[in-house]
XYZ file of C-alpha atoms in Angstrom:
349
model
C 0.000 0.000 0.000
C 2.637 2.467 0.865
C 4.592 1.755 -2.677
C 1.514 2.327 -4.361
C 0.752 5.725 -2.698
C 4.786 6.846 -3.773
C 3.862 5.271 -6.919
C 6.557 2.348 -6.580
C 3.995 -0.197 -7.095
C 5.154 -2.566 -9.568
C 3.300 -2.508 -13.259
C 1.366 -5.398 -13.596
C 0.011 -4.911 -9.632
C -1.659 -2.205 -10.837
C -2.556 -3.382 -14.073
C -4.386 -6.066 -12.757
C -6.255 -4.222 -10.424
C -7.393 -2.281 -13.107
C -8.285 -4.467 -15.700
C -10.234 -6.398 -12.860
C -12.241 -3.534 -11.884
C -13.223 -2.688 -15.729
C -14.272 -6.725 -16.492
C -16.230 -6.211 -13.710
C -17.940 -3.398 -14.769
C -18.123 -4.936 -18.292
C -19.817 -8.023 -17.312
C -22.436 -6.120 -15.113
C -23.484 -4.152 -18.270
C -23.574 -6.672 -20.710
C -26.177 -8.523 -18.107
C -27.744 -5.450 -17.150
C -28.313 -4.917 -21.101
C -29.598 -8.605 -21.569
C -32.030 -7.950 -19.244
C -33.452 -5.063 -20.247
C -33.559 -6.548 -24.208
C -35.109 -9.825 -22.669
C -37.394 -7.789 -20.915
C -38.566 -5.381 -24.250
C -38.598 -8.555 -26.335
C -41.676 -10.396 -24.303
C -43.396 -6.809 -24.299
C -42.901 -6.607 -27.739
C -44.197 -10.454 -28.521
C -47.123 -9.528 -26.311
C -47.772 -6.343 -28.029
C -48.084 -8.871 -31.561
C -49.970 -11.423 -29.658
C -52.888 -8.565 -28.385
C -53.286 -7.616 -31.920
C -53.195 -10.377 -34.419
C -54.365 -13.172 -31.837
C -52.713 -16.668 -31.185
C -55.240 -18.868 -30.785
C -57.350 -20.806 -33.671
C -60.676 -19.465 -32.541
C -59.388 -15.908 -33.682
C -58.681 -16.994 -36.525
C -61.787 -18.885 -37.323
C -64.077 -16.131 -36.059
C -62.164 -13.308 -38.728
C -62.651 -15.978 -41.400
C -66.151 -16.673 -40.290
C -67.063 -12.977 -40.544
C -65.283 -12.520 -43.819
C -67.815 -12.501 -46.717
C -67.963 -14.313 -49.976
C -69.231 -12.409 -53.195
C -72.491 -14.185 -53.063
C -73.118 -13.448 -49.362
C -71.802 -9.433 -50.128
C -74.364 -9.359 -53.077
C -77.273 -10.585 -50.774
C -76.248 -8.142 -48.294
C -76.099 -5.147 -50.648
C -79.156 -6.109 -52.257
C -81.682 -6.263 -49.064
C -80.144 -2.995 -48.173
C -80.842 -1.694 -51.793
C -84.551 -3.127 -51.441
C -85.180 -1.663 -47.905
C -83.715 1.823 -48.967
C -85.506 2.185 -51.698
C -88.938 0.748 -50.083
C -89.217 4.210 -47.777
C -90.772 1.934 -44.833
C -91.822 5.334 -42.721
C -93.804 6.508 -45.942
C -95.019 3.607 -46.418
C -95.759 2.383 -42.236
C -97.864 5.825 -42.633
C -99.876 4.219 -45.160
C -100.371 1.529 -43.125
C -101.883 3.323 -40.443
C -104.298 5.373 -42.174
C -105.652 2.418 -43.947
C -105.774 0.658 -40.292
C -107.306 3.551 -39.148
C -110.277 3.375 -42.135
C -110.796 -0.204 -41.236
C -111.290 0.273 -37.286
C -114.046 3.449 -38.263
C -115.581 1.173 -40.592
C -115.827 -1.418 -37.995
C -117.403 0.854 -35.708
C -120.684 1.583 -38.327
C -120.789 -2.068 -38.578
C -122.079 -2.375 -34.984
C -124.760 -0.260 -35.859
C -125.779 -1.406 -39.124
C -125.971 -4.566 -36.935
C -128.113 -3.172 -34.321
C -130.561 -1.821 -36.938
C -130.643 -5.003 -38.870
C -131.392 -6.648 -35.226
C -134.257 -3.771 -34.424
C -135.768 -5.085 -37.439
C -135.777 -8.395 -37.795
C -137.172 -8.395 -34.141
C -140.141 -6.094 -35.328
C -140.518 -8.606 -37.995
C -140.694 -11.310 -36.235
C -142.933 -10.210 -33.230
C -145.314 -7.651 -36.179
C -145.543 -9.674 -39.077
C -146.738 -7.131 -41.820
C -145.721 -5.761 -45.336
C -144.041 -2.695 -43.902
C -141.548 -4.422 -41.083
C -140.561 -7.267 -44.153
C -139.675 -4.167 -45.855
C -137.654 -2.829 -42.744
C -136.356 -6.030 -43.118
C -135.019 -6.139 -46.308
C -133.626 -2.672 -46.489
C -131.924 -3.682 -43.403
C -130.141 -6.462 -44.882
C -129.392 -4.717 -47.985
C -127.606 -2.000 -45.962
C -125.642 -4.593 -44.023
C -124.685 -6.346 -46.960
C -123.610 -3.265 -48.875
C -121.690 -2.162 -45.107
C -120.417 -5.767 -45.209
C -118.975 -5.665 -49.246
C -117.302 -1.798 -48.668
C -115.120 -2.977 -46.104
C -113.851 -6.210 -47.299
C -113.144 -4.539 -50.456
C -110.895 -2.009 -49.016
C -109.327 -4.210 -46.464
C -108.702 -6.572 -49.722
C -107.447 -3.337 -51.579
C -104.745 -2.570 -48.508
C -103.646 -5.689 -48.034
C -102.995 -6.532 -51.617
C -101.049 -3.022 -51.739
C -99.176 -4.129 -48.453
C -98.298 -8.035 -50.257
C -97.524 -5.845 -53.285
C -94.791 -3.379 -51.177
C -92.848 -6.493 -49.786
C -93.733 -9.536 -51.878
C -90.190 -9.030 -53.317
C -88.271 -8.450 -50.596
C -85.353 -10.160 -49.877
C -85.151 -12.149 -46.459
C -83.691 -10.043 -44.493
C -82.588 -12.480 -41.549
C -79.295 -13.847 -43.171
C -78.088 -10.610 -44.173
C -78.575 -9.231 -40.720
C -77.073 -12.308 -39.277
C -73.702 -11.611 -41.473
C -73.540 -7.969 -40.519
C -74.028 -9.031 -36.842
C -71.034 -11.738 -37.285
C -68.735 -9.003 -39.164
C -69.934 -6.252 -36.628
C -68.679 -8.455 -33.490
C -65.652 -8.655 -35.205
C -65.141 -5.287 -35.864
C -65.974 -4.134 -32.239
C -63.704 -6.552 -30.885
C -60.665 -5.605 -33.728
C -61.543 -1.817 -32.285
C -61.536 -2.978 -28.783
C -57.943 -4.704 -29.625
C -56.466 -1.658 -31.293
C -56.889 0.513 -28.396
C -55.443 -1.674 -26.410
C -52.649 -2.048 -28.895
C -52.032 1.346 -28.346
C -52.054 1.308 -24.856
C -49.598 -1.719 -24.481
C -47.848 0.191 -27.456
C -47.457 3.397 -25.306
C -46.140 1.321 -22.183
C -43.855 -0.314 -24.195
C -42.189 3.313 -25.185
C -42.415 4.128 -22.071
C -40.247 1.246 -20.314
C -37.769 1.423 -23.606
C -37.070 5.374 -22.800
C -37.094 4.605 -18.942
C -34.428 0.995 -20.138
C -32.650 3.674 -22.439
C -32.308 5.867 -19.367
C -31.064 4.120 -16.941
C -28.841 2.303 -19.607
C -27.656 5.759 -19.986
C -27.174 6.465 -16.265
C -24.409 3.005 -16.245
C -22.895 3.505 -18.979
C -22.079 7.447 -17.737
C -20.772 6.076 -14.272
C -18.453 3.567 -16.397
C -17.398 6.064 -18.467
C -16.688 8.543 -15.763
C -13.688 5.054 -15.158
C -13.129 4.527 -18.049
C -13.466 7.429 -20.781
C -11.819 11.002 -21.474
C -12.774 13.757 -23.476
C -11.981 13.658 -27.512
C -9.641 17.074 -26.576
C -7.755 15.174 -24.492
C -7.068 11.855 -27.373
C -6.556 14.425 -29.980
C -3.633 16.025 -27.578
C -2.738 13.174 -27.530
C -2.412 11.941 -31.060
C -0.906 15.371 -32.105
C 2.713 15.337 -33.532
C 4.813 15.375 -30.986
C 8.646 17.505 -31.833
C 11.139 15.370 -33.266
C 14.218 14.090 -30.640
C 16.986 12.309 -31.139
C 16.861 8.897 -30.379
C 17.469 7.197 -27.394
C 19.849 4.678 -27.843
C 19.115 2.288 -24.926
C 15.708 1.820 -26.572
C 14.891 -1.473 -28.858
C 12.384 -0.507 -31.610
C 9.604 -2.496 -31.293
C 6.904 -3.268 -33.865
C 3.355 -4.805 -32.564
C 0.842 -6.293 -34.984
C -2.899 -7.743 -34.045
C -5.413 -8.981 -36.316
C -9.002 -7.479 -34.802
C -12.145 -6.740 -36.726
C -13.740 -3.392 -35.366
C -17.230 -1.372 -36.278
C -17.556 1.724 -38.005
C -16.530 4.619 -35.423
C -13.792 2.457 -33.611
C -10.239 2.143 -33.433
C -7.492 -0.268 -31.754
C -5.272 1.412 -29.245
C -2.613 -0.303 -26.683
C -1.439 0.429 -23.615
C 1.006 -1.287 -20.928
C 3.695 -1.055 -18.358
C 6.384 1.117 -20.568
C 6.768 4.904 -20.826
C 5.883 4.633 -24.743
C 2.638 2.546 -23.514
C 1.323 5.090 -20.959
C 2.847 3.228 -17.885
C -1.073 1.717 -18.060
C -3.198 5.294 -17.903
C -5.718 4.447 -20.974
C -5.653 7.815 -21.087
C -2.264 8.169 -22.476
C -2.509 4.848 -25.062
C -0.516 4.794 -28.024
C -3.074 4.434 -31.447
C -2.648 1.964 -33.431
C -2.097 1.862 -37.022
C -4.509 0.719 -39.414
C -2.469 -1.735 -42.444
C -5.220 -3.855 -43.475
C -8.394 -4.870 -43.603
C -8.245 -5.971 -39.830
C -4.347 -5.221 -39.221
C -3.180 -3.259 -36.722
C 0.055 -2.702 -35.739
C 2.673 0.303 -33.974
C 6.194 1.370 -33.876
C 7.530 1.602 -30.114
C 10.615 2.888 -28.543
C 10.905 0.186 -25.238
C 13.915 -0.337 -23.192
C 15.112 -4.535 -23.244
C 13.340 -6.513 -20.602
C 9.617 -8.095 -20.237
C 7.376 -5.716 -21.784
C 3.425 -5.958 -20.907
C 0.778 -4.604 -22.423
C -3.117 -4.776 -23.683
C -4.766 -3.930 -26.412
C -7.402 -0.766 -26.069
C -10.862 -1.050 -28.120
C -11.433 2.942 -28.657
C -15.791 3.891 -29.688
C -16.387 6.758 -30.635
C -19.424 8.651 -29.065
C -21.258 10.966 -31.053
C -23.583 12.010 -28.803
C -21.012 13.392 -26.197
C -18.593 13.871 -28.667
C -15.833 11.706 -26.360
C -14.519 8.059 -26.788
C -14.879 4.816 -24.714
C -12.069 3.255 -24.039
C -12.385 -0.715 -23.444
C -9.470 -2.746 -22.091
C -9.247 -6.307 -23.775
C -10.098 -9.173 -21.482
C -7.894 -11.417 -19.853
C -4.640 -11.458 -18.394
C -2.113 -8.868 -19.639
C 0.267 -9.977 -23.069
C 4.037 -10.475 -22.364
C 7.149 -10.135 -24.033
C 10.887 -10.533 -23.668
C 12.743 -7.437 -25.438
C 16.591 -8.288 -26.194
C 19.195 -5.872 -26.651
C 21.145 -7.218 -29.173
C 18.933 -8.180 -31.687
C 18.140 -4.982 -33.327
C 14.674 -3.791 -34.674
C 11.876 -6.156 -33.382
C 8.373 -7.425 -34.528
C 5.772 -8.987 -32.413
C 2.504 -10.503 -34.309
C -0.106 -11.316 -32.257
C -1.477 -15.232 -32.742
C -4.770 -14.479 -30.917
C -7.578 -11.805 -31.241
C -8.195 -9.361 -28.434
C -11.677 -10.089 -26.678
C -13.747 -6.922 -25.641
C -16.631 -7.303 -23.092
């Protein structure tokens, strides 16, 4: 403890401290950010299952309710005949001629009771004059009797007439029923499609957030500002060189996204004596190549390889340390210029 307060403290203590503390961080993202997918993927399927339906009764009431030409013909055609019919014109009609049939049935009763008057005078006053009585009665009656079932003949043979031709409207009504349900409950689904659609946004923006709110703390750790990488990928002024430094070459074969770059870092001056902040970029030779030039004094020589993101939004970059223990290396003296490929691909949380 009291080496690494003077800063004594060897390299790869350090180091590994550090690199600890970041896969740690980088393994409680990548779950926290499995979660929160897993979690938006079941709203999501639920979301699809609320509006199209899962089960085979869904589907067999839509295609129930869907009409066939013939049945959408039928249906257009009772409408057609029931429009064009003008039932509250015609129910008017119907009343009035009701009406003329009741007030005719009320001088019936007394055609009746005259006719009755009679026929009892006849009977009980047997003469030339109540016979007579009689037969005028009768004639009266009869004449009552032919007037109204002429014009109860004459209304209901208009009423046959109005409807004898219309279609049966019970199927038609029964399909627009069926396809009504349908379309009530498709409505009823919708709206709560939306709803379930709005607290899906909802948790994704509140996800998003606190997504967000990690990734700041970690990159609080483990990120500096783009001033401070562009300071420190400026030219620096030429100096002679130092001639108890080996030049080093190191190569690695990693395949990056758009936006990011390889850096390294390690125990050495040249590496940054393992502040991220002060890695050494790498070169881009190929399509995955990598490599840099380094000025390192003989000995072991440790280092990692940095993954460097680019962050629009903040305008900074992320700085990822590979995984894993740190890479080694024994740098000779005597052996002049020296390159180091890499056999294995850095890992990145």
């Amino acid at each position: 403890r009291e080496e690494a307060r003077r800063g004594d403290a060897p390299p790869s203590r350090a180091m590994t401290s550090h690199g600890d503390a970041i896969e740690k961080m980088s393994a409680f993202a990548s779950r926290a950010d499995s979660f929160v997918n897993a979690a938006l993927d079941q709203l999501d399927d639920a979301v699809e299952q609320a509006f199209v339906g899962e089960t085979s009764a869904d589907v067999e009431a839509v295609q129930k309710a869907s009409l066939t030409p013939q049945q959408h013909s039928l249906l257009r055609a009772a409408a057609a005949f029931w429009s064009d019919l003008a039932l509250d014109a015609k129910r008017e009609d119907w009343r009035d001629a009701a009406t003329r049939v009741a007030s005719a049935r009320g001088g019936a009763e007394a055609t009746k009771r005259a006719l009755a008057e009679c026929a009892k005078k006849a009977r009980s006053e047997p003469s030339e004059a109540s016979r007579d009585a009689l037969t005028r009665a009768l004639t009266a009656e009869l004449a009552a009797v032919t007037k109204r079932a002429e014009f109860a003949e004459t209304a209901f043979m208009s009423m046959l007439n109005d409807v004898d031709e219309a279609p049966d409207p019970a199927a038609p009504l029964a399909l627009a029923q069926d396809t009504a349900d349908v379309v009530v409950a498709a409505a009823r689904a919708r709206q709560e499609l939306e709803t379930l659609r709005a607290t899906r946004d909802a948790a994704a923006a509140a996800a998003i957030s606190r997504g967000d709110a990690v990734a700041s703390g970690f990159a609080n750790r483990r990120t500096s500002s783009a001033d401070d990488f562009r300071r420190e990928r400026e030219p620096k002024p030429a100096t002679a060189p130092d001639a108890s430094l080996v030049r080093v070459t190191l190569g690695v074969t990693c395949a990056v996204a758009p936006g990011q770059t390889v850096w390294c870092t390690g125990g050495a001056l040249a590496l940054g004596g393992w502040d991220m902040r002060a890695s050494v970029p790498m070169d881009r030779v190929g399509a995955d190549r990598w490599q840099c030039v380094l000025g390192v004094p003989f000995g072991p020589l440790e280092y990692r390889y940095v993954l460097a993101t680019e962050i629009p939004e903040t305008g900074g970059t992320r700085m990822e340390s590979e995984l894993g223990n740190a890479r080694s290396r024994v740098v000779v003296s005597d052996n002049g210029p020296q390159l180091f490929v890499e056999e294995t691909s850095p890992a990145f949380a």
